[in-house]
Short mmCIF file of C-alpha atoms and ligand atoms in Angstrom, two decimals:
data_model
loop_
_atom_site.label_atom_id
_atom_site.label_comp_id
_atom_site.label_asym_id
_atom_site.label_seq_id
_atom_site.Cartn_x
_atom_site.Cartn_y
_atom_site.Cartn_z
CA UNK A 1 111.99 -109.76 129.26
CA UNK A 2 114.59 -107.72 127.67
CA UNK A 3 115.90 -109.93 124.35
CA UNK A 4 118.88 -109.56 122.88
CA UNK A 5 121.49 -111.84 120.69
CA UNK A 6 122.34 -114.12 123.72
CA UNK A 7 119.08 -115.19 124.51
CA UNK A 8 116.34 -114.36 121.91
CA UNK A 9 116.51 -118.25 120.69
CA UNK A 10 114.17 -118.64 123.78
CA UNK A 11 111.73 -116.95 121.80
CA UNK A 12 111.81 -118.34 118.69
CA UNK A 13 109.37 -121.02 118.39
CA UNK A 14 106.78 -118.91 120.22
CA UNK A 15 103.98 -117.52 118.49
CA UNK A 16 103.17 -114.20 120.02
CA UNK A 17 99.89 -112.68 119.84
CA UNK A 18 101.33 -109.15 119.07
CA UNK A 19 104.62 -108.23 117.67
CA UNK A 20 105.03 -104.73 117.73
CA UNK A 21 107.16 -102.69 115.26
CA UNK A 22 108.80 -99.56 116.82
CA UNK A 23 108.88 -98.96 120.21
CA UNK A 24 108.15 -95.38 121.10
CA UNK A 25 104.93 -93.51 122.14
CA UNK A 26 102.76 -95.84 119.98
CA UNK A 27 103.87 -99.01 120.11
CA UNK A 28 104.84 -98.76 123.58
CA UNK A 29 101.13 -97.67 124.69
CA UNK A 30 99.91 -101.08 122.52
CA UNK A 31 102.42 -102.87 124.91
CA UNK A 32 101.13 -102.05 128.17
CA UNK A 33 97.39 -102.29 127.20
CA UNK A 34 98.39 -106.00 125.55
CA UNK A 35 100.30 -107.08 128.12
CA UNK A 36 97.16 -105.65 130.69
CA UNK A 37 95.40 -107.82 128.89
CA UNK A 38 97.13 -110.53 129.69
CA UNK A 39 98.58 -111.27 125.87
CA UNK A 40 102.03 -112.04 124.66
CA UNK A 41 103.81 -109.32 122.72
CA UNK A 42 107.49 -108.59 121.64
CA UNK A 43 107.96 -104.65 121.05
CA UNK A 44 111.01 -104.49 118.14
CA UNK A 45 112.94 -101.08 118.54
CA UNK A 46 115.94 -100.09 116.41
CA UNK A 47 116.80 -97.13 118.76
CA UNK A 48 116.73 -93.11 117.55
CA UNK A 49 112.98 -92.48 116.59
CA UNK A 50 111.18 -89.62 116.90
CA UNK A 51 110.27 -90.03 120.61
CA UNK A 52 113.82 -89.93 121.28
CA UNK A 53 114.73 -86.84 119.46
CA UNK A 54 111.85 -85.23 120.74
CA UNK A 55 113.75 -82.40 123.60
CA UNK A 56 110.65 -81.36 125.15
CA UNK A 57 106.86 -82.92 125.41
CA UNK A 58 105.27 -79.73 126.11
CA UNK A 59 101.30 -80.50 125.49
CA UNK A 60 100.50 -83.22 127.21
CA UNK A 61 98.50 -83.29 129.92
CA UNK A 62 100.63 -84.28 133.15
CA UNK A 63 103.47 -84.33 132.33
CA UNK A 64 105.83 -81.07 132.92
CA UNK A 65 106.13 -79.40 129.69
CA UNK A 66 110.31 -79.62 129.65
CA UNK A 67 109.68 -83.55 129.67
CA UNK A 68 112.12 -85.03 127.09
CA UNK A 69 110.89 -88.10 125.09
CA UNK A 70 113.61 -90.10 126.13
CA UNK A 71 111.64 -90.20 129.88
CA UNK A 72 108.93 -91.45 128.15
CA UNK A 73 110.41 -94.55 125.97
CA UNK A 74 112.44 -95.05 129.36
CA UNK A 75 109.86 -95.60 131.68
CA UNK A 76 107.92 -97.20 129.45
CA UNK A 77 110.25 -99.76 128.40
CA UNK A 78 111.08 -100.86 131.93
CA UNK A 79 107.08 -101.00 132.91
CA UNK A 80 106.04 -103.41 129.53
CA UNK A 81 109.42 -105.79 131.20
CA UNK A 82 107.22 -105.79 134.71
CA UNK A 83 104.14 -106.66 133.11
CA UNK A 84 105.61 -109.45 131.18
CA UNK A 85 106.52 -107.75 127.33
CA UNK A 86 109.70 -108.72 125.38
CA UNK A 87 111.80 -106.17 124.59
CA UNK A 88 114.37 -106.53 121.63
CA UNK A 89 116.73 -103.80 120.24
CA UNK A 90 116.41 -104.50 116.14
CA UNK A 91 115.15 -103.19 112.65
CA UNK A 92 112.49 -105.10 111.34
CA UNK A 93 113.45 -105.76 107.70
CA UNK A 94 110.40 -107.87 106.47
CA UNK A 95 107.04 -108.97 107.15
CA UNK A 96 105.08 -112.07 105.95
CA UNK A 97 101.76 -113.24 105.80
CA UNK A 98 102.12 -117.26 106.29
CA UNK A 99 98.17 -117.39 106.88
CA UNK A 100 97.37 -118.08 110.73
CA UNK A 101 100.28 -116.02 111.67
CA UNK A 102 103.03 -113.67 110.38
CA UNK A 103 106.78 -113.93 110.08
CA UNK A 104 108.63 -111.03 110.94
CA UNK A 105 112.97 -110.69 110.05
CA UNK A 106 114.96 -108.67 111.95
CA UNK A 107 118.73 -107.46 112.05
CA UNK A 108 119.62 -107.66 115.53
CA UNK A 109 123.45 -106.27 116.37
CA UNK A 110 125.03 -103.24 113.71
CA UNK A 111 128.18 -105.66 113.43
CA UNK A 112 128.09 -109.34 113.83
CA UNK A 113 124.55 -109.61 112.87
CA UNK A 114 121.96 -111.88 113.42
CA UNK A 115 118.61 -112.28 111.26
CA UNK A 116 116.11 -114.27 113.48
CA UNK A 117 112.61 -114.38 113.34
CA UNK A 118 109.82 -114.02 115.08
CA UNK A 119 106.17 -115.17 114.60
CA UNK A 120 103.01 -113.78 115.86
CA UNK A 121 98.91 -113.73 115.01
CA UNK A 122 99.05 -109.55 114.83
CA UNK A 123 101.14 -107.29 113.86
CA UNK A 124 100.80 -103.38 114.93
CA UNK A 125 103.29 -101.55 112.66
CA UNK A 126 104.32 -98.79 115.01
CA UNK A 127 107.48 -97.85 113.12
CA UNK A 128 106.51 -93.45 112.63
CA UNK A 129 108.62 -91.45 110.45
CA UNK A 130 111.42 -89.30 110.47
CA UNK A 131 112.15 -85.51 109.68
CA UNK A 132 114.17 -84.52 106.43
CA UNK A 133 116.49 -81.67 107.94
CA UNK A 134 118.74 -78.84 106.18
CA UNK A 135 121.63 -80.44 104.03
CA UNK A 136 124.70 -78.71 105.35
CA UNK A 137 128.52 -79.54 105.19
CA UNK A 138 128.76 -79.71 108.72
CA UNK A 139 125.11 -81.89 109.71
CA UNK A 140 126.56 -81.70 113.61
CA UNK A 141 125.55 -77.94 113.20
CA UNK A 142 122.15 -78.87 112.49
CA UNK A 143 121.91 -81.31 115.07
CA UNK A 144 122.87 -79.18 117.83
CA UNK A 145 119.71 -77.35 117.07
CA UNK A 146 116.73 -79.31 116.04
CA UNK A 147 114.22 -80.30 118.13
CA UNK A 148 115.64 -77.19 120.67
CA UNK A 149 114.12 -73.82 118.98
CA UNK A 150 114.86 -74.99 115.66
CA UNK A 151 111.56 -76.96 115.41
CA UNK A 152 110.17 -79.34 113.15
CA UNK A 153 106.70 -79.79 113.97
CA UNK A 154 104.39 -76.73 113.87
CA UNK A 155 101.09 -77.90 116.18
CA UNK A 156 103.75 -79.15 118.32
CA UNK A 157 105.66 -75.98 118.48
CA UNK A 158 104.01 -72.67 116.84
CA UNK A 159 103.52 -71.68 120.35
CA UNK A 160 107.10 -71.66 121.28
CA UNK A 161 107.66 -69.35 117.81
CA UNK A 162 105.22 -66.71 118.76
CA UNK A 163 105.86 -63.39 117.41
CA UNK A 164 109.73 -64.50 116.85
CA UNK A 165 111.64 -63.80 113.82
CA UNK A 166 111.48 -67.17 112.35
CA UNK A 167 113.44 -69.45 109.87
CA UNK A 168 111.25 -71.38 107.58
CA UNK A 169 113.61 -74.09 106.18
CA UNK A 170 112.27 -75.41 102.94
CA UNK A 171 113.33 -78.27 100.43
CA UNK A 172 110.20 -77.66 98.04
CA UNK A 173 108.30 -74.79 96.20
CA UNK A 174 105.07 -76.59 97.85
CA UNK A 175 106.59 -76.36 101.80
CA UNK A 176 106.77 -72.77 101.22
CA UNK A 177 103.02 -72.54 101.58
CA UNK A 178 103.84 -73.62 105.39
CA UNK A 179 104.40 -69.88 106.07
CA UNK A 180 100.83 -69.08 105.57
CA UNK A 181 100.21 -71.62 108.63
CA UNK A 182 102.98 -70.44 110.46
CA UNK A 183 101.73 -66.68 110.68
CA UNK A 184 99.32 -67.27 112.92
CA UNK A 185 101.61 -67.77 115.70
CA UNK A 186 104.42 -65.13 114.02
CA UNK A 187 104.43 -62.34 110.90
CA UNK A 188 108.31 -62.37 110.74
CA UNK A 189 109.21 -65.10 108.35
CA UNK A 190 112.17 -65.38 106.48
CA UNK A 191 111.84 -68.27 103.95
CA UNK A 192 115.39 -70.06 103.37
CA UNK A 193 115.84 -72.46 100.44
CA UNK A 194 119.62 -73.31 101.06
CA UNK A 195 119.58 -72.79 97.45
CA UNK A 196 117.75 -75.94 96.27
CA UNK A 197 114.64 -74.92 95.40
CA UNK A 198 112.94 -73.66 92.01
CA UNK A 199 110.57 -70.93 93.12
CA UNK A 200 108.09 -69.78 90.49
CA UNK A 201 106.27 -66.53 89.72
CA UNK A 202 103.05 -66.96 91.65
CA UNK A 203 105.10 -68.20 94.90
CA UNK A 204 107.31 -64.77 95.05
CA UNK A 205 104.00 -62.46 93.93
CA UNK A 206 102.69 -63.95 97.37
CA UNK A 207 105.49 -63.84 99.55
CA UNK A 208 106.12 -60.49 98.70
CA UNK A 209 102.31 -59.47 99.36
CA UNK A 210 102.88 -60.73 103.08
CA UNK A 211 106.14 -59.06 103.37
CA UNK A 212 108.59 -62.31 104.01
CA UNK A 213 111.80 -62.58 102.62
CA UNK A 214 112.57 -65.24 100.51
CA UNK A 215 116.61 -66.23 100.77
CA UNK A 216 118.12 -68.81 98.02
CA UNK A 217 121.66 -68.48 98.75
CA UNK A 218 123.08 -71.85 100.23
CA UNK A 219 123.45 -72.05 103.74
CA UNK A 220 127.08 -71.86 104.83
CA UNK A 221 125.96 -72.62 108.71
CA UNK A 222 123.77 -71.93 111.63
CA UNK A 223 124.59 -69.60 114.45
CA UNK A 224 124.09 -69.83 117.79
CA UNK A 225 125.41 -71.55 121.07
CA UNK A 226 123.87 -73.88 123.89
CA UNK A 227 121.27 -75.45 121.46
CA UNK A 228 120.06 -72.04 120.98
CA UNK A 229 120.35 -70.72 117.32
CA UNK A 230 120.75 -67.14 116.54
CA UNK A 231 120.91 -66.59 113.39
CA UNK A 232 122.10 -67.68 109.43
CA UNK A 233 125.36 -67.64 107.73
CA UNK A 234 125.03 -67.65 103.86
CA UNK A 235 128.21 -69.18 101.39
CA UNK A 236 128.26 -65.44 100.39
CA UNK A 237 129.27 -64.63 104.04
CA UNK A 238 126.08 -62.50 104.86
CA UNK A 239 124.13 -63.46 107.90
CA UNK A 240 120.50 -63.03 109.21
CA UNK A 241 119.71 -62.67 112.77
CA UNK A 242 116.60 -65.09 113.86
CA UNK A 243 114.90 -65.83 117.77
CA UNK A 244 113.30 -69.11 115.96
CA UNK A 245 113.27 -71.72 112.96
CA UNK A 246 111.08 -74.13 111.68
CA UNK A 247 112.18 -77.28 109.22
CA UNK A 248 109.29 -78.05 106.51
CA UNK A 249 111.18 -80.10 104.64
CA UNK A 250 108.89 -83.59 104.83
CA UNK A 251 109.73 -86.72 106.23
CA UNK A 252 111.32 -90.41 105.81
CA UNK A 253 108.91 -92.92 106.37
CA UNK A 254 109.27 -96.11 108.05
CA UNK A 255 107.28 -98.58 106.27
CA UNK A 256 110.09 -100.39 103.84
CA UNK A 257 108.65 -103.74 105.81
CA UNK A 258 105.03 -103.60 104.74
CA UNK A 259 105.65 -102.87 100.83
CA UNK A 260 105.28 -106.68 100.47
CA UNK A 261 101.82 -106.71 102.02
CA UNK A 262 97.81 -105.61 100.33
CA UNK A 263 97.57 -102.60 102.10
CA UNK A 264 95.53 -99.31 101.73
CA UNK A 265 97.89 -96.10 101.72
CA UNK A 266 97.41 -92.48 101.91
CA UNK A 267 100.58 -91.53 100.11
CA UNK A 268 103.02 -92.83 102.22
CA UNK A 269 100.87 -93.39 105.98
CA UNK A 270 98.71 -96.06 106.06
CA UNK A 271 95.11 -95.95 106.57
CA UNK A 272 93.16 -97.38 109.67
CA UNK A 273 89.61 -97.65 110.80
CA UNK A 274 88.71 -96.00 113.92
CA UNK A 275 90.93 -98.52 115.82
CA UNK A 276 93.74 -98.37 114.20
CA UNK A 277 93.13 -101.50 112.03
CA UNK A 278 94.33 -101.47 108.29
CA UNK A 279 92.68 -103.28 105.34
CA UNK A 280 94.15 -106.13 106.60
CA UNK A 281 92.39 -107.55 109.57
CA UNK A 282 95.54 -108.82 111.58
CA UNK A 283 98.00 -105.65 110.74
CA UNK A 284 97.42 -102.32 112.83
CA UNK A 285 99.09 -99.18 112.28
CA UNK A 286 99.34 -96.60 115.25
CA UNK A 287 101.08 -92.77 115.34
CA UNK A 288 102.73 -90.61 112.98
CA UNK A 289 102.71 -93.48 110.70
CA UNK A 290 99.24 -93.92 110.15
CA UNK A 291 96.97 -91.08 108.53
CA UNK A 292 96.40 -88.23 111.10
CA UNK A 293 97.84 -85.97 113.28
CA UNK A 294 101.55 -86.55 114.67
CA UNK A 295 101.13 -85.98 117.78
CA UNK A 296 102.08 -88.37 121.10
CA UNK A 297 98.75 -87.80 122.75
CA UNK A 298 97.27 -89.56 119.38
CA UNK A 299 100.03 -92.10 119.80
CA UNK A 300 99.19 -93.08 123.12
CA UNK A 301 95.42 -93.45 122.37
CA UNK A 302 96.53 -95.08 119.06
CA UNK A 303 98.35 -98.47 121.06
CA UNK A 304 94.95 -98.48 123.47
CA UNK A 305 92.56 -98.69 120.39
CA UNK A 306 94.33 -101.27 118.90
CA UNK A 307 95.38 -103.66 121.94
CA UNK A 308 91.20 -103.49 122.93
CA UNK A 309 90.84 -104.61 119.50
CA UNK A 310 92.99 -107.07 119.36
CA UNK A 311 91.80 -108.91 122.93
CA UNK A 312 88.69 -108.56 121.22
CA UNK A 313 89.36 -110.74 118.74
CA UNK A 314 91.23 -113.43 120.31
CA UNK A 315 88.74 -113.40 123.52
CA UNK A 316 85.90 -113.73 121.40
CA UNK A 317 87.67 -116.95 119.73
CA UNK A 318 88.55 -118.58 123.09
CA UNK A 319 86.51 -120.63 124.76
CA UNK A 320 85.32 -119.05 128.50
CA UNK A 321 87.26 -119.92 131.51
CA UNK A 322 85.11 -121.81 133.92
CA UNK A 323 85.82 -122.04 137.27
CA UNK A 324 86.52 -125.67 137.15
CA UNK A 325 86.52 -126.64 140.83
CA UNK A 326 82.72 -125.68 141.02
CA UNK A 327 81.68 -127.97 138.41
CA UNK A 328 83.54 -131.20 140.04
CA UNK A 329 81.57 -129.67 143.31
CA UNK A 330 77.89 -130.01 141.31
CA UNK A 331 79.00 -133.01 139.69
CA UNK A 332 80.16 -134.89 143.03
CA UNK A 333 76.91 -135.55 144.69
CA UNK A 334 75.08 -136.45 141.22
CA UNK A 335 77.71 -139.29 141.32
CA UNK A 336 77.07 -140.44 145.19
CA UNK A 337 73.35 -140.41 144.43
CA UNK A 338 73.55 -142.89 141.96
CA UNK A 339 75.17 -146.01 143.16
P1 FAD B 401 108.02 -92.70 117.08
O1 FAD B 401 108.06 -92.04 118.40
O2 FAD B 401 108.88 -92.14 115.99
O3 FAD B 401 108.31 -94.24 117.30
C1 FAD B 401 108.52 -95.12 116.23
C2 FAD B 401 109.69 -96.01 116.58
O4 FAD B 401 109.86 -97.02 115.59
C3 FAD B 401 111.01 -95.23 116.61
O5 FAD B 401 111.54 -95.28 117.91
C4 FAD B 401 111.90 -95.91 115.56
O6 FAD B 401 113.24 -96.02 116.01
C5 FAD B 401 111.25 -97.27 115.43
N1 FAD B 401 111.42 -97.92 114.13
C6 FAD B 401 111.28 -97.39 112.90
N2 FAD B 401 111.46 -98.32 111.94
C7 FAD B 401 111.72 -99.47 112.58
C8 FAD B 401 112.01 -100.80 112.13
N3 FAD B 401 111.98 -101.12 110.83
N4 FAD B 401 112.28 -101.75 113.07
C9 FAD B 401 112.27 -101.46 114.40
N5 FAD B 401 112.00 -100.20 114.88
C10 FAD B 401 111.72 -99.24 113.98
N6 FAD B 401 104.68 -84.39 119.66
C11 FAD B 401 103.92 -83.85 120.63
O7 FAD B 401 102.81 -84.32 120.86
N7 FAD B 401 104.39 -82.80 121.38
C12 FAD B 401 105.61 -82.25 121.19
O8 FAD B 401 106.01 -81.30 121.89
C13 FAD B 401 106.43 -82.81 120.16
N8 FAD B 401 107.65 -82.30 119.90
C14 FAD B 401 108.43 -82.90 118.96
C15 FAD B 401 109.73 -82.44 118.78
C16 FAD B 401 110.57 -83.05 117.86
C17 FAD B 401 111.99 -82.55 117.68
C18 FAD B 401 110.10 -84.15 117.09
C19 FAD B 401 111.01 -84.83 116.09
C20 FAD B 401 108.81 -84.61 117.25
C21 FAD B 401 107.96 -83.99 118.18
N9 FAD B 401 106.65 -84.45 118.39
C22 FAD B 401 105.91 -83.90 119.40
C23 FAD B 401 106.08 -85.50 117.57
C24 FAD B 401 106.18 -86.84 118.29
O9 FAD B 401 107.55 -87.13 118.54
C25 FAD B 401 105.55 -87.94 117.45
O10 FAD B 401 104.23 -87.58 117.07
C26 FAD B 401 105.49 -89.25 118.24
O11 FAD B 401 106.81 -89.63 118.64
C27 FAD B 401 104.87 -90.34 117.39
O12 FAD B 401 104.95 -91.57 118.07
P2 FAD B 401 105.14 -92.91 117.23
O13 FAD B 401 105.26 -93.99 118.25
O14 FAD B 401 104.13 -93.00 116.16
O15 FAD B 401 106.54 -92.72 116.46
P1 FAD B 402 85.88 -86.98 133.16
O1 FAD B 402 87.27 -87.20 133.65
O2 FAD B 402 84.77 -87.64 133.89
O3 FAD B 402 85.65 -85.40 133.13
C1 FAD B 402 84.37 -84.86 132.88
C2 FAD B 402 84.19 -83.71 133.89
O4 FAD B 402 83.00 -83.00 133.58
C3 FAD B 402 84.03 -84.23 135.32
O5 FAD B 402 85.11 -83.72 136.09
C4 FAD B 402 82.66 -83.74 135.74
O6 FAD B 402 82.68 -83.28 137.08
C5 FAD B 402 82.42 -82.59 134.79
N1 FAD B 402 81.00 -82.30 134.50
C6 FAD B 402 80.01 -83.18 134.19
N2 FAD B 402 78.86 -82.55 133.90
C7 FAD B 402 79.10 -81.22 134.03
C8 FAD B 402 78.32 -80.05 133.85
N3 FAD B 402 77.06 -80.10 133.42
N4 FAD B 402 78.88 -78.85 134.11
C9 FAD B 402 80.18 -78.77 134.51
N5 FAD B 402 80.98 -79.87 134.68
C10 FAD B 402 80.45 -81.05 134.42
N6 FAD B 402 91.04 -94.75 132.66
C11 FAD B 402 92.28 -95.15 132.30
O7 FAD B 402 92.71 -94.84 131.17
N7 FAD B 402 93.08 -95.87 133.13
C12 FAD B 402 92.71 -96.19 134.40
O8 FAD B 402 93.48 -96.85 135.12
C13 FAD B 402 91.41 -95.78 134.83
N8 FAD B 402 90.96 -96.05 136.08
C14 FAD B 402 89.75 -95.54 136.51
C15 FAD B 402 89.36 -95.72 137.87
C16 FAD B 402 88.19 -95.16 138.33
C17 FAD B 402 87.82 -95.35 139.76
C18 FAD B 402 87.35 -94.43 137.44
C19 FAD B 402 86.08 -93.82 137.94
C20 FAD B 402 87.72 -94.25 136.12
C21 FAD B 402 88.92 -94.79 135.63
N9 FAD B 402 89.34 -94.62 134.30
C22 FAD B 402 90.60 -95.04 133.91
C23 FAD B 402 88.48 -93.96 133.29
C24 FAD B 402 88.86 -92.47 133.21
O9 FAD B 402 88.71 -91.84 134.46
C25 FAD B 402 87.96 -91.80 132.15
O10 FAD B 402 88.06 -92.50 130.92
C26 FAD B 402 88.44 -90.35 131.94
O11 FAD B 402 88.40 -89.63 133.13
C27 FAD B 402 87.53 -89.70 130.87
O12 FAD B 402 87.87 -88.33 130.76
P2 FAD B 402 86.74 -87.26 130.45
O13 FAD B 402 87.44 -85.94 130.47
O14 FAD B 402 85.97 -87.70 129.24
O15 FAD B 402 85.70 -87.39 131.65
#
């Protein structure tokens, strides 16, 4: 059922087996396996994730590679509702442990908000990350390009940047060392700091060995029309001409709602087992949030790992279903032959 303000009060004095934090790839994927599995879950989605910005899913199998996220988080949305998920447009501000279950608070509505919440035995924190892009005075400018050919995610899209001349947008001495990735799928990289970044010695020695450019003038804007950028325009007025760029400039992570909670991190993603689980037996953590590869195909398999884990658990707790009408059938005649 789709929640929302008017009728989410319905829900609150269920305990769901699953709530799920972050609805895209992930946590959608651990909603249709749960509900499969005939368990209750409630998939919490502030809107805008990585999914969504996402243009084009071009590497996974069966889909058409122009596929735009927003397909995906569409269709599955409306197939979790036919198998009996919940649904709720939020942001998940806190998570607690009360023991047998969790309490989780959301903000529900940007004005006139609501803080209800929600209980359930798991939680799979599903909530990815987000890409840090260029800082300019106009951000619309960036916006018309990235996630078109100005690309933040290189096994996701060196193959679109072969042998182009190619932007490498950088926001630390340490993301320069992205270019020595990136030349495998293209040798003409022009590193751009947008004039924020202290580049030492060793760093320009190498850069210069391989022949790139390295550009710290701030960026005045990006060229280009149709979602297609062209080129650079520096604050000094000069301008480079590029086919390509790629954003290495790290990400925001979306895990605010777990700092409360003993859990084992890998900087800022979480670590699992090999089915998603965290150090804590009841909390899962699934896609780009968890250590790994960011990637939707690792996503997807991420919400089937840890839904099978989690029916195992609660099946293995429950007593068996017996097929109740057979028994009364064995136990009827014991009773007529004994008067
Ligand atoms: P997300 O899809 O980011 O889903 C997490 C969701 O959680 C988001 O929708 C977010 O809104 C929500 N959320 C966050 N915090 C909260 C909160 N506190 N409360 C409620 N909701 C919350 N991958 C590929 O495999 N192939 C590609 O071609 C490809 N191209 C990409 C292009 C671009 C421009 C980008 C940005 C990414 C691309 N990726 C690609 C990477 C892919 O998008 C991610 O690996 C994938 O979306 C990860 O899925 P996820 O469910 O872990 O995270
Ligand atoms: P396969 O898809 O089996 O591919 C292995 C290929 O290797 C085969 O095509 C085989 O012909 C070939 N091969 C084998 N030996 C050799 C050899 N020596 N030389 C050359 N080729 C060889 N999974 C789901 O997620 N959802 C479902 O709803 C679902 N329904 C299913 C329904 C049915 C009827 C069946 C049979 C399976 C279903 N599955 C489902 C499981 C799913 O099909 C498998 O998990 C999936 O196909 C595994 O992929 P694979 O590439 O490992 O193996």
């Amino acid at each position: 059922m789709k929640l929302s303000k008017k009728n989410l009060d319905q829900r609150l004095n269920h305990v769901y087996d699953a709530v799920i934090v972050g609805g895209g790839a992930a946590g959608l994927s651990a909603a249709i396996y749960l509900a499969r599995y005939r368990l209750s879950c409630l998939v919490i989605e502030k809107g805008r994730g990585r999914s969504f910005w996402m243009q084009e899913l071009r590497n996974y199998l069966g889909l058409h590679p122009t596929t735009p996220g927003r397909d995906l988080l569409q269709q599955g949305e409306q197939y979790i509702q036919e198998l009996g998920a919940d649904h709720l447009r939020g942001f998940v501000e806190d998570v607690v442990d009360e023991g047998d279950s969790f309490a989780i608070k959301v903000k529900v509505g940007k004005a006139d908000s609501i803080y209800p919440v929600f209980r359930a035995k798991y939680v799979i924190a599903a909530s990815g990350i987000i890409d840090h892009l260029p800082q300019l005075a106009d951000m619309q400018n960036v916006y018309d390009y990235a996630g078109y050919n100005l690309h933040v995610c290189l096994i996701c899209d060196g193959y679109e940047i072969r042998d182009g001349r190619c932007g490498l947008f950088v926001g630390s001495e340490g993301a320069i060392n992205t270019a020595f990735v990136l030349n495998w799928f293209t040798p003409y990289i022009t590193v751009l700091t947008n004039g924020t970044v202290q580049v030492g010695e060793a760093m320009r020695q190498k850069l210069q060995e391989h022949g790139y450019p390295l550009i710290e003038t701030p960026i005045a804007r990006l060229l280009g029309h149709d979602h297609t950028m062209t080129g650079v325009q520096f604050a000094d007025g000069s301008t480079i001409e590029l086919d390509t760029g790629l954003v290495a400039m790290g990400s925001h992570y979306y895990n605010d709602y777990l700092k409360g909670l003993p859990l084992s991190w890998d900087g800022e993603n979480l670590v699992t087992d090999e089915m998603c689980r965290t150090s804590h037996p009841r909390i899962f953590a699934l896609g780009d949030l968890k250590r790994g590869l960011n990637q939707v195909s690792i996503a997807v398999a991420d919400g089937t790992l840890a839904a099978t884990a989690i029916w195992r658990d609660i099946r293995r707790a429950s007593p068996p279903r017996r097929w109740e009408e057979n028994l009364a059938l064995v136990e009827a005649p014991a009773t007529v032959r004994t008067p």
